[in-house]
Amino acid sequence: YGIPQIIISDNGTSFKNEEVRELCNKFKISHHTASLYYPQANGQAEATNKTLKAILLKTVKENKRDWHLKLYPALWAHRTSIRTPTGATPFSLVFGSEAVLPLEVEIPSLRISLQGILDEDAYREARLSQLESLDEARLDAEQRHRVYADRMCRQYNKKVYERDIYEGDLVL
């Protein structure tokens, strides 16, 4: 995965301390914080947290204190679900192939069975081919995301209408 170039966090004490500062300095990481009174500024993290919270609320029923036991399955579900904006799973955009589902280990799917047939060189070739096409898949996902964002923007703007406000008008 490598070392990040930038970390954006909230203003929590777990991120604003000497240890984190030293770590960022050592690895030349630029640390930024989201606005104190506007956590939405860190939009992607907030959106992911909202999704994970929704998954956890559905899976943690009896004892809410056991949420940490359901966190890894929730993360797995989040990472292996196709996103509408990109048309791909986050997992596939990182690794270049879809995740092997736990069920596929016990009951081998066609994909898993084919891996067993290939010799080491053929498997290496197939995997390298997958990784070479990864950049193209990421570009496709980026393009799909752009089109999706434009469509959402147009949809939102349909509901917005311009109102002229003049001096002396009452406004709420």
Short mmCIF file of N, CA and C in Angstrom, two decimals:
data_model
loop_
_atom_site.label_atom_id
_atom_site.label_comp_id
_atom_site.label_asym_id
_atom_site.label_seq_id
_atom_site.Cartn_x
_atom_site.Cartn_y
_atom_site.Cartn_z
N TYR A 1 0.82 -1.18 0.00
CA TYR A 1 0.00 0.00 0.00
C TYR A 1 0.86 1.25 0.00
N GLY A 2 1.97 1.23 0.70
CA GLY A 2 2.88 2.37 0.70
C GLY A 2 2.53 3.41 1.74
N ILE A 3 3.35 4.43 1.78
CA ILE A 3 3.20 5.52 2.74
C ILE A 3 2.34 6.61 2.10
N PRO A 4 1.34 7.10 2.80
CA PRO A 4 0.52 8.17 2.22
C PRO A 4 1.29 9.48 2.14
N GLN A 5 0.94 10.29 1.17
CA GLN A 5 1.57 11.61 1.05
C GLN A 5 0.84 12.62 1.93
N ILE A 6 -0.47 12.44 2.08
CA ILE A 6 -1.30 13.36 2.85
C ILE A 6 -2.24 12.55 3.74
N ILE A 7 -2.42 13.02 4.97
CA ILE A 7 -3.43 12.46 5.87
C ILE A 7 -4.36 13.60 6.25
N ILE A 8 -5.66 13.36 6.09
CA ILE A 8 -6.66 14.34 6.53
C ILE A 8 -7.41 13.69 7.68
N SER A 9 -7.42 14.35 8.83
CA SER A 9 -8.10 13.79 10.00
C SER A 9 -8.97 14.85 10.64
N ASP A 10 -9.71 14.42 11.66
CA ASP A 10 -10.44 15.41 12.44
C ASP A 10 -9.48 16.01 13.45
N ASN A 11 -9.98 16.83 14.33
CA ASN A 11 -9.12 17.51 15.30
C ASN A 11 -9.01 16.76 16.61
N GLY A 12 -9.28 15.46 16.59
CA GLY A 12 -9.21 14.66 17.80
C GLY A 12 -7.79 14.58 18.36
N THR A 13 -7.71 14.41 19.67
CA THR A 13 -6.40 14.36 20.33
C THR A 13 -5.58 13.16 19.86
N SER A 14 -6.25 12.13 19.36
CA SER A 14 -5.51 10.96 18.87
C SER A 14 -4.71 11.30 17.61
N PHE A 15 -5.06 12.38 16.92
CA PHE A 15 -4.32 12.80 15.73
C PHE A 15 -3.47 14.04 15.97
N LYS A 16 -3.78 14.79 17.00
CA LYS A 16 -3.07 16.05 17.26
C LYS A 16 -2.16 15.87 18.47
N ASN A 17 -1.08 15.11 18.28
CA ASN A 17 -0.14 14.91 19.37
C ASN A 17 1.28 14.79 18.82
N GLU A 18 2.23 14.77 19.70
CA GLU A 18 3.65 14.76 19.30
C GLU A 18 4.02 13.50 18.53
N GLU A 19 3.46 12.36 18.95
CA GLU A 19 3.78 11.09 18.29
C GLU A 19 3.37 11.12 16.81
N VAL A 20 2.18 11.62 16.53
CA VAL A 20 1.71 11.71 15.14
C VAL A 20 2.55 12.72 14.37
N ARG A 21 2.88 13.85 15.01
CA ARG A 21 3.74 14.85 14.35
C ARG A 21 5.09 14.26 13.96
N GLU A 22 5.70 13.52 14.90
CA GLU A 22 7.00 12.89 14.62
C GLU A 22 6.89 11.88 13.48
N LEU A 23 5.85 11.08 13.49
CA LEU A 23 5.63 10.09 12.44
C LEU A 23 5.48 10.78 11.08
N CYS A 24 4.69 11.83 11.04
CA CYS A 24 4.49 12.56 9.78
C CYS A 24 5.79 13.20 9.30
N ASN A 25 6.56 13.75 10.22
CA ASN A 25 7.85 14.34 9.84
C ASN A 25 8.82 13.27 9.33
N LYS A 26 8.87 12.14 10.02
CA LYS A 26 9.79 11.07 9.65
C LYS A 26 9.53 10.56 8.24
N PHE A 27 8.25 10.40 7.88
CA PHE A 27 7.89 9.83 6.58
C PHE A 27 7.46 10.88 5.56
N LYS A 28 7.68 12.16 5.90
CA LYS A 28 7.35 13.27 4.99
C LYS A 28 5.88 13.23 4.56
N ILE A 29 5.02 13.06 5.55
CA ILE A 29 3.58 13.04 5.32
C ILE A 29 3.02 14.40 5.71
N SER A 30 2.22 14.96 4.84
CA SER A 30 1.57 16.23 5.13
C SER A 30 0.25 15.95 5.86
N HIS A 31 0.12 16.46 7.08
CA HIS A 31 -1.07 16.20 7.88
C HIS A 31 -1.97 17.43 7.88
N HIS A 32 -3.21 17.24 7.42
CA HIS A 32 -4.20 18.32 7.41
C HIS A 32 -5.37 17.90 8.29
N THR A 33 -6.04 18.89 8.86
CA THR A 33 -7.22 18.58 9.66
C THR A 33 -8.45 19.20 9.01
N ALA A 34 -9.56 18.51 9.17
CA ALA A 34 -10.84 19.03 8.68
C ALA A 34 -11.24 20.20 9.55
N SER A 35 -12.01 21.08 9.01
CA SER A 35 -12.47 22.26 9.73
C SER A 35 -13.16 21.85 11.03
N LEU A 36 -12.87 22.57 12.09
CA LEU A 36 -13.34 22.21 13.42
C LEU A 36 -14.86 22.11 13.51
N TYR A 37 -15.56 23.06 12.93
CA TYR A 37 -17.01 23.07 13.04
C TYR A 37 -17.71 22.59 11.77
N TYR A 38 -16.94 22.00 10.87
CA TYR A 38 -17.52 21.54 9.61
C TYR A 38 -16.87 20.23 9.19
N PRO A 39 -17.19 19.13 9.89
CA PRO A 39 -16.56 17.84 9.58
C PRO A 39 -16.87 17.33 8.18
N GLN A 40 -17.93 17.87 7.53
CA GLN A 40 -18.28 17.44 6.18
C GLN A 40 -17.19 17.80 5.19
N ALA A 41 -16.24 18.67 5.59
CA ALA A 41 -15.15 19.05 4.69
C ALA A 41 -14.34 17.82 4.30
N ASN A 42 -14.32 16.82 5.16
CA ASN A 42 -13.64 15.56 4.86
C ASN A 42 -14.69 14.60 4.30
N GLY A 43 -15.27 14.96 3.16
CA GLY A 43 -16.45 14.32 2.61
C GLY A 43 -16.36 12.83 2.39
N GLN A 44 -15.28 12.34 1.78
CA GLN A 44 -15.20 10.91 1.47
C GLN A 44 -15.18 10.08 2.75
N ALA A 45 -14.42 10.52 3.74
CA ALA A 45 -14.38 9.78 5.01
C ALA A 45 -15.74 9.81 5.69
N GLU A 46 -16.40 10.96 5.64
CA GLU A 46 -17.73 11.07 6.26
C GLU A 46 -18.73 10.16 5.54
N ALA A 47 -18.67 10.10 4.22
CA ALA A 47 -19.58 9.24 3.46
C ALA A 47 -19.33 7.76 3.79
N THR A 48 -18.07 7.38 3.88
CA THR A 48 -17.72 6.00 4.22
C THR A 48 -18.20 5.67 5.63
N ASN A 49 -17.97 6.59 6.57
CA ASN A 49 -18.42 6.37 7.95
C ASN A 49 -19.93 6.21 8.01
N LYS A 50 -20.65 7.00 7.23
CA LYS A 50 -22.11 6.92 7.20
C LYS A 50 -22.56 5.54 6.70
N THR A 51 -21.89 5.05 5.64
CA THR A 51 -22.22 3.74 5.09
C THR A 51 -21.91 2.63 6.09
N LEU A 52 -20.73 2.69 6.71
CA LEU A 52 -20.35 1.67 7.69
C LEU A 52 -21.29 1.69 8.89
N LYS A 53 -21.68 2.88 9.32
CA LYS A 53 -22.61 2.99 10.44
C LYS A 53 -23.94 2.33 10.09
N ALA A 54 -24.42 2.55 8.86
CA ALA A 54 -25.69 1.93 8.43
C ALA A 54 -25.57 0.41 8.43
N ILE A 55 -24.44 -0.11 7.94
CA ILE A 55 -24.23 -1.56 7.93
C ILE A 55 -24.21 -2.10 9.35
N LEU A 56 -23.48 -1.42 10.24
CA LEU A 56 -23.37 -1.88 11.62
C LEU A 56 -24.72 -1.83 12.34
N LEU A 57 -25.50 -0.79 12.08
CA LEU A 57 -26.82 -0.70 12.72
C LEU A 57 -27.72 -1.86 12.32
N LYS A 58 -27.56 -2.36 11.10
CA LYS A 58 -28.38 -3.48 10.64
C LYS A 58 -27.87 -4.82 11.18
N THR A 59 -26.57 -4.90 11.48
CA THR A 59 -26.01 -6.19 11.89
C THR A 59 -25.89 -6.34 13.41
N VAL A 60 -25.78 -5.24 14.12
CA VAL A 60 -25.67 -5.31 15.58
C VAL A 60 -27.06 -5.07 16.15
N LYS A 61 -27.68 -6.13 16.59
CA LYS A 61 -29.07 -6.02 17.05
C LYS A 61 -29.17 -6.05 18.58
N GLU A 62 -28.76 -7.18 19.19
CA GLU A 62 -28.99 -7.37 20.61
C GLU A 62 -28.12 -6.45 21.46
N ASN A 63 -26.82 -6.57 21.31
CA ASN A 63 -25.91 -5.82 22.18
C ASN A 63 -25.10 -4.84 21.35
N LYS A 64 -25.44 -3.57 21.46
CA LYS A 64 -24.77 -2.54 20.66
C LYS A 64 -23.29 -2.40 21.01
N ARG A 65 -22.90 -2.89 22.18
CA ARG A 65 -21.50 -2.81 22.59
C ARG A 65 -20.61 -3.78 21.80
N ASP A 66 -21.22 -4.71 21.10
CA ASP A 66 -20.46 -5.69 20.32
C ASP A 66 -20.21 -5.23 18.89
N TRP A 67 -20.37 -3.94 18.62
CA TRP A 67 -20.22 -3.44 17.25
C TRP A 67 -18.84 -3.76 16.69
N HIS A 68 -17.82 -3.77 17.55
CA HIS A 68 -16.46 -4.04 17.07
C HIS A 68 -16.32 -5.46 16.52
N LEU A 69 -17.16 -6.38 16.96
CA LEU A 69 -17.12 -7.75 16.44
C LEU A 69 -17.65 -7.82 15.01
N LYS A 70 -18.47 -6.87 14.63
CA LYS A 70 -19.07 -6.84 13.29
C LYS A 70 -18.35 -5.87 12.35
N LEU A 71 -17.32 -5.18 12.85
CA LEU A 71 -16.65 -4.17 12.03
C LEU A 71 -15.95 -4.78 10.82
N TYR A 72 -15.18 -5.86 11.00
CA TYR A 72 -14.46 -6.45 9.86
C TYR A 72 -15.41 -7.00 8.79
N PRO A 73 -16.47 -7.71 9.18
CA PRO A 73 -17.43 -8.12 8.14
C PRO A 73 -18.08 -6.92 7.44
N ALA A 74 -18.34 -5.84 8.19
CA ALA A 74 -18.92 -4.64 7.58
C ALA A 74 -17.94 -4.01 6.59
N LEU A 75 -16.68 -3.95 6.97
CA LEU A 75 -15.65 -3.42 6.05
C LEU A 75 -15.54 -4.30 4.81
N TRP A 76 -15.59 -5.61 5.00
CA TRP A 76 -15.53 -6.55 3.87
C TRP A 76 -16.69 -6.29 2.91
N ALA A 77 -17.88 -6.16 3.47
CA ALA A 77 -19.06 -5.90 2.64
C ALA A 77 -18.91 -4.58 1.89
N HIS A 78 -18.40 -3.58 2.58
CA HIS A 78 -18.22 -2.26 1.95
C HIS A 78 -17.20 -2.32 0.82
N ARG A 79 -16.11 -3.01 1.04
CA ARG A 79 -15.02 -3.06 0.05
C ARG A 79 -15.33 -3.95 -1.14
N THR A 80 -16.24 -4.89 -0.98
CA THR A 80 -16.52 -5.83 -2.07
C THR A 80 -17.87 -5.59 -2.75
N SER A 81 -18.51 -4.49 -2.42
CA SER A 81 -19.78 -4.13 -3.06
C SER A 81 -19.52 -3.15 -4.21
N ILE A 82 -20.23 -3.37 -5.30
CA ILE A 82 -20.06 -2.48 -6.47
C ILE A 82 -20.64 -1.11 -6.13
N ARG A 83 -19.87 -0.09 -6.41
CA ARG A 83 -20.31 1.30 -6.20
C ARG A 83 -20.96 1.81 -7.47
N THR A 84 -22.12 2.42 -7.34
CA THR A 84 -22.83 2.96 -8.50
C THR A 84 -21.99 3.98 -9.26
N PRO A 85 -21.34 4.93 -8.58
CA PRO A 85 -20.58 5.94 -9.33
C PRO A 85 -19.45 5.38 -10.18
N THR A 86 -18.78 4.33 -9.71
CA THR A 86 -17.62 3.80 -10.45
C THR A 86 -17.95 2.56 -11.26
N GLY A 87 -19.00 1.85 -10.88
CA GLY A 87 -19.33 0.60 -11.55
C GLY A 87 -18.38 -0.52 -11.19
N ALA A 88 -17.64 -0.36 -10.09
CA ALA A 88 -16.65 -1.36 -9.67
C ALA A 88 -16.61 -1.42 -8.15
N THR A 89 -15.96 -2.46 -7.63
CA THR A 89 -15.78 -2.55 -6.18
C THR A 89 -14.48 -1.84 -5.81
N PRO A 90 -14.41 -1.25 -4.62
CA PRO A 90 -13.14 -0.67 -4.18
C PRO A 90 -12.01 -1.70 -4.19
N PHE A 91 -12.32 -2.93 -3.82
CA PHE A 91 -11.31 -3.99 -3.79
C PHE A 91 -10.70 -4.19 -5.18
N SER A 92 -11.55 -4.27 -6.20
CA SER A 92 -11.04 -4.52 -7.56
C SER A 92 -10.22 -3.35 -8.07
N LEU A 93 -10.56 -2.13 -7.66
CA LEU A 93 -9.79 -0.96 -8.12
C LEU A 93 -8.43 -0.87 -7.43
N VAL A 94 -8.30 -1.52 -6.28
CA VAL A 94 -7.00 -1.55 -5.59
C VAL A 94 -6.16 -2.73 -6.07
N PHE A 95 -6.77 -3.92 -6.15
CA PHE A 95 -6.00 -5.14 -6.40
C PHE A 95 -6.07 -5.67 -7.83
N GLY A 96 -6.96 -5.16 -8.64
CA GLY A 96 -7.02 -5.59 -10.03
C GLY A 96 -7.82 -6.85 -10.28
N SER A 97 -8.43 -7.40 -9.25
CA SER A 97 -9.31 -8.56 -9.41
C SER A 97 -10.33 -8.52 -8.29
N GLU A 98 -11.40 -9.26 -8.47
CA GLU A 98 -12.41 -9.31 -7.41
C GLU A 98 -11.90 -10.16 -6.25
N ALA A 99 -12.41 -9.89 -5.07
CA ALA A 99 -12.00 -10.63 -3.88
C ALA A 99 -12.49 -12.07 -3.96
N VAL A 100 -11.71 -12.96 -3.37
CA VAL A 100 -12.14 -14.36 -3.26
C VAL A 100 -13.05 -14.42 -2.04
N LEU A 101 -14.28 -14.79 -2.27
CA LEU A 101 -15.25 -14.86 -1.18
C LEU A 101 -14.95 -16.06 -0.30
N PRO A 102 -15.20 -15.96 1.01
CA PRO A 102 -14.94 -17.09 1.90
C PRO A 102 -15.63 -18.37 1.43
N LEU A 103 -16.82 -18.25 0.88
CA LEU A 103 -17.55 -19.42 0.39
C LEU A 103 -16.81 -20.09 -0.76
N GLU A 104 -16.11 -19.30 -1.59
CA GLU A 104 -15.38 -19.86 -2.74
C GLU A 104 -14.20 -20.73 -2.31
N VAL A 105 -13.74 -20.55 -1.10
CA VAL A 105 -12.64 -21.37 -0.59
C VAL A 105 -13.17 -22.77 -0.24
N GLU A 106 -14.36 -22.81 0.36
CA GLU A 106 -14.95 -24.09 0.74
C GLU A 106 -15.60 -24.81 -0.43
N ILE A 107 -16.30 -24.05 -1.27
CA ILE A 107 -16.94 -24.61 -2.47
C ILE A 107 -16.32 -23.90 -3.66
N PRO A 108 -15.25 -24.47 -4.23
CA PRO A 108 -14.52 -23.75 -5.28
C PRO A 108 -15.39 -23.34 -6.46
N SER A 109 -15.27 -22.07 -6.81
CA SER A 109 -15.98 -21.54 -7.98
C SER A 109 -15.14 -21.84 -9.22
N LEU A 110 -15.68 -21.53 -10.38
CA LEU A 110 -14.95 -21.73 -11.63
C LEU A 110 -13.64 -20.95 -11.61
N ARG A 111 -13.71 -19.73 -11.10
CA ARG A 111 -12.51 -18.88 -11.05
C ARG A 111 -11.41 -19.54 -10.20
N ILE A 112 -11.78 -20.08 -9.06
CA ILE A 112 -10.80 -20.73 -8.17
C ILE A 112 -10.30 -22.03 -8.80
N SER A 113 -11.19 -22.77 -9.42
CA SER A 113 -10.80 -24.03 -10.07
C SER A 113 -9.81 -23.79 -11.19
N LEU A 114 -10.02 -22.73 -11.97
CA LEU A 114 -9.11 -22.41 -13.08
C LEU A 114 -7.71 -22.06 -12.57
N GLN A 115 -7.64 -21.43 -11.41
CA GLN A 115 -6.33 -21.10 -10.85
C GLN A 115 -5.54 -22.36 -10.54
N GLY A 116 -6.24 -23.40 -10.09
CA GLY A 116 -5.56 -24.66 -9.78
C GLY A 116 -5.04 -25.38 -11.01
N ILE A 117 -5.65 -25.15 -12.16
CA ILE A 117 -5.24 -25.80 -13.41
C ILE A 117 -3.96 -25.18 -13.97
N LEU A 118 -3.83 -23.86 -13.82
CA LEU A 118 -2.68 -23.15 -14.40
C LEU A 118 -1.39 -23.51 -13.68
N ASP A 119 -0.32 -23.67 -14.47
CA ASP A 119 0.98 -23.84 -13.82
C ASP A 119 1.44 -22.46 -13.35
N GLU A 120 2.54 -22.44 -12.61
CA GLU A 120 3.00 -21.19 -11.99
C GLU A 120 3.27 -20.09 -13.01
N ASP A 121 3.91 -20.42 -14.13
CA ASP A 121 4.22 -19.41 -15.15
C ASP A 121 2.95 -18.86 -15.79
N ALA A 122 2.01 -19.74 -16.11
CA ALA A 122 0.75 -19.30 -16.73
C ALA A 122 -0.05 -18.43 -15.76
N TYR A 123 -0.04 -18.81 -14.48
CA TYR A 123 -0.76 -18.02 -13.48
C TYR A 123 -0.12 -16.64 -13.34
N ARG A 124 1.21 -16.60 -13.32
CA ARG A 124 1.93 -15.32 -13.22
C ARG A 124 1.60 -14.43 -14.42
N GLU A 125 1.57 -15.02 -15.62
CA GLU A 125 1.21 -14.26 -16.83
C GLU A 125 -0.20 -13.70 -16.73
N ALA A 126 -1.13 -14.55 -16.30
CA ALA A 126 -2.53 -14.12 -16.18
C ALA A 126 -2.66 -12.98 -15.17
N ARG A 127 -1.95 -13.12 -14.06
CA ARG A 127 -2.02 -12.07 -13.01
C ARG A 127 -1.38 -10.77 -13.50
N LEU A 128 -0.26 -10.85 -14.19
CA LEU A 128 0.38 -9.65 -14.74
C LEU A 128 -0.54 -8.97 -15.75
N SER A 129 -1.23 -9.76 -16.55
CA SER A 129 -2.18 -9.20 -17.51
C SER A 129 -3.30 -8.46 -16.78
N GLN A 130 -3.79 -9.04 -15.69
CA GLN A 130 -4.82 -8.38 -14.88
C GLN A 130 -4.31 -7.04 -14.35
N LEU A 131 -3.10 -7.04 -13.83
CA LEU A 131 -2.54 -5.83 -13.24
C LEU A 131 -2.27 -4.76 -14.29
N GLU A 132 -1.90 -5.19 -15.51
CA GLU A 132 -1.67 -4.22 -16.58
C GLU A 132 -2.98 -3.55 -16.99
N SER A 133 -4.07 -4.27 -16.92
CA SER A 133 -5.36 -3.68 -17.29
C SER A 133 -5.98 -2.88 -16.14
N LEU A 134 -5.32 -2.89 -14.98
CA LEU A 134 -5.84 -2.18 -13.81
C LEU A 134 -5.90 -0.67 -14.04
N ASP A 135 -4.87 -0.08 -14.65
CA ASP A 135 -4.89 1.36 -14.91
C ASP A 135 -6.07 1.74 -15.78
N GLU A 136 -6.34 0.91 -16.79
CA GLU A 136 -7.47 1.17 -17.68
C GLU A 136 -8.79 1.07 -16.90
N ALA A 137 -8.89 0.09 -16.02
CA ALA A 137 -10.10 -0.06 -15.21
C ALA A 137 -10.29 1.14 -14.29
N ARG A 138 -9.19 1.63 -13.73
CA ARG A 138 -9.28 2.81 -12.86
C ARG A 138 -9.70 4.05 -13.64
N LEU A 139 -9.16 4.20 -14.85
CA LEU A 139 -9.56 5.33 -15.69
C LEU A 139 -11.04 5.24 -16.07
N ASP A 140 -11.50 4.03 -16.40
CA ASP A 140 -12.92 3.83 -16.70
C ASP A 140 -13.79 4.20 -15.49
N ALA A 141 -13.35 3.76 -14.31
CA ALA A 141 -14.10 4.07 -13.09
C ALA A 141 -14.12 5.57 -12.83
N GLU A 142 -13.01 6.22 -13.08
CA GLU A 142 -12.95 7.68 -12.89
C GLU A 142 -13.90 8.38 -13.85
N GLN A 143 -13.93 7.93 -15.09
CA GLN A 143 -14.83 8.51 -16.09
C GLN A 143 -16.29 8.28 -15.70
N ARG A 144 -16.61 7.06 -15.27
CA ARG A 144 -17.98 6.75 -14.84
C ARG A 144 -18.38 7.64 -13.65
N HIS A 145 -17.41 7.82 -12.74
CA HIS A 145 -17.67 8.65 -11.56
C HIS A 145 -17.96 10.09 -11.97
N ARG A 146 -17.21 10.59 -12.92
CA ARG A 146 -17.41 11.96 -13.41
C ARG A 146 -18.81 12.11 -14.04
N VAL A 147 -19.19 11.15 -14.87
CA VAL A 147 -20.52 11.17 -15.51
C VAL A 147 -21.61 11.10 -14.45
N TYR A 148 -21.42 10.24 -13.46
CA TYR A 148 -22.39 10.09 -12.37
C TYR A 148 -22.53 11.40 -11.60
N ALA A 149 -21.41 12.03 -11.26
CA ALA A 149 -21.43 13.29 -10.52
C ALA A 149 -22.15 14.38 -11.31
N ASP A 150 -21.89 14.44 -12.62
CA ASP A 150 -22.59 15.42 -13.47
C ASP A 150 -24.09 15.17 -13.47
N ARG A 151 -24.48 13.90 -13.56
CA ARG A 151 -25.90 13.56 -13.57
C ARG A 151 -26.56 13.95 -12.24
N MET A 152 -25.87 13.67 -11.13
CA MET A 152 -26.41 14.04 -9.81
C MET A 152 -26.53 15.55 -9.67
N CYS A 153 -25.55 16.27 -10.20
CA CYS A 153 -25.56 17.73 -10.15
C CYS A 153 -26.75 18.28 -10.94
N ARG A 154 -26.97 17.75 -12.14
CA ARG A 154 -28.11 18.19 -12.95
C ARG A 154 -29.42 17.88 -12.25
N GLN A 155 -29.50 16.71 -11.64
CA GLN A 155 -30.72 16.32 -10.93
C GLN A 155 -30.99 17.27 -9.77
N TYR A 156 -29.95 17.61 -9.02
CA TYR A 156 -30.10 18.53 -7.89
C TYR A 156 -30.50 19.92 -8.39
N ASN A 157 -29.86 20.38 -9.45
CA ASN A 157 -30.12 21.72 -9.96
C ASN A 157 -31.53 21.88 -10.54
N LYS A 158 -32.18 20.77 -10.90
CA LYS A 158 -33.56 20.85 -11.38
C LYS A 158 -34.48 21.41 -10.30
N LYS A 159 -34.15 21.14 -9.05
CA LYS A 159 -34.99 21.55 -7.94
C LYS A 159 -34.67 22.96 -7.45
N VAL A 160 -33.58 23.51 -7.93
CA VAL A 160 -33.15 24.84 -7.48
C VAL A 160 -33.68 25.87 -8.46
N TYR A 161 -34.28 26.90 -7.93
CA TYR A 161 -34.73 27.97 -8.81
C TYR A 161 -34.25 29.31 -8.25
N GLU A 162 -34.04 30.23 -9.13
CA GLU A 162 -33.50 31.53 -8.75
C GLU A 162 -34.62 32.41 -8.24
N ARG A 163 -34.36 33.10 -7.13
CA ARG A 163 -35.31 34.06 -6.60
C ARG A 163 -34.61 35.39 -6.45
N ASP A 164 -35.25 36.42 -6.89
CA ASP A 164 -34.70 37.75 -6.73
C ASP A 164 -35.14 38.30 -5.37
N ILE A 165 -34.18 38.81 -4.63
CA ILE A 165 -34.47 39.40 -3.33
C ILE A 165 -34.06 40.87 -3.40
N TYR A 166 -34.97 41.71 -3.00
CA TYR A 166 -34.72 43.15 -3.06
C TYR A 166 -34.71 43.74 -1.66
N GLU A 167 -34.09 44.88 -1.55
CA GLU A 167 -34.03 45.57 -0.28
C GLU A 167 -35.45 45.80 0.23
N GLY A 168 -35.65 45.46 1.49
CA GLY A 168 -36.97 45.62 2.09
C GLY A 168 -37.81 44.35 2.07
N ASP A 169 -37.42 43.33 1.27
CA ASP A 169 -38.14 42.06 1.24
C ASP A 169 -37.94 41.32 2.56
N LEU A 170 -38.98 40.61 2.98
CA LEU A 170 -38.86 39.77 4.18
C LEU A 170 -38.29 38.41 3.77
N VAL A 171 -37.27 37.97 4.48
CA VAL A 171 -36.66 36.67 4.19
C VAL A 171 -36.56 35.87 5.48
N LEU A 172 -36.53 34.59 5.35
CA LEU A 172 -36.38 33.72 6.52
C LEU A 172 -34.95 33.32 6.71
#
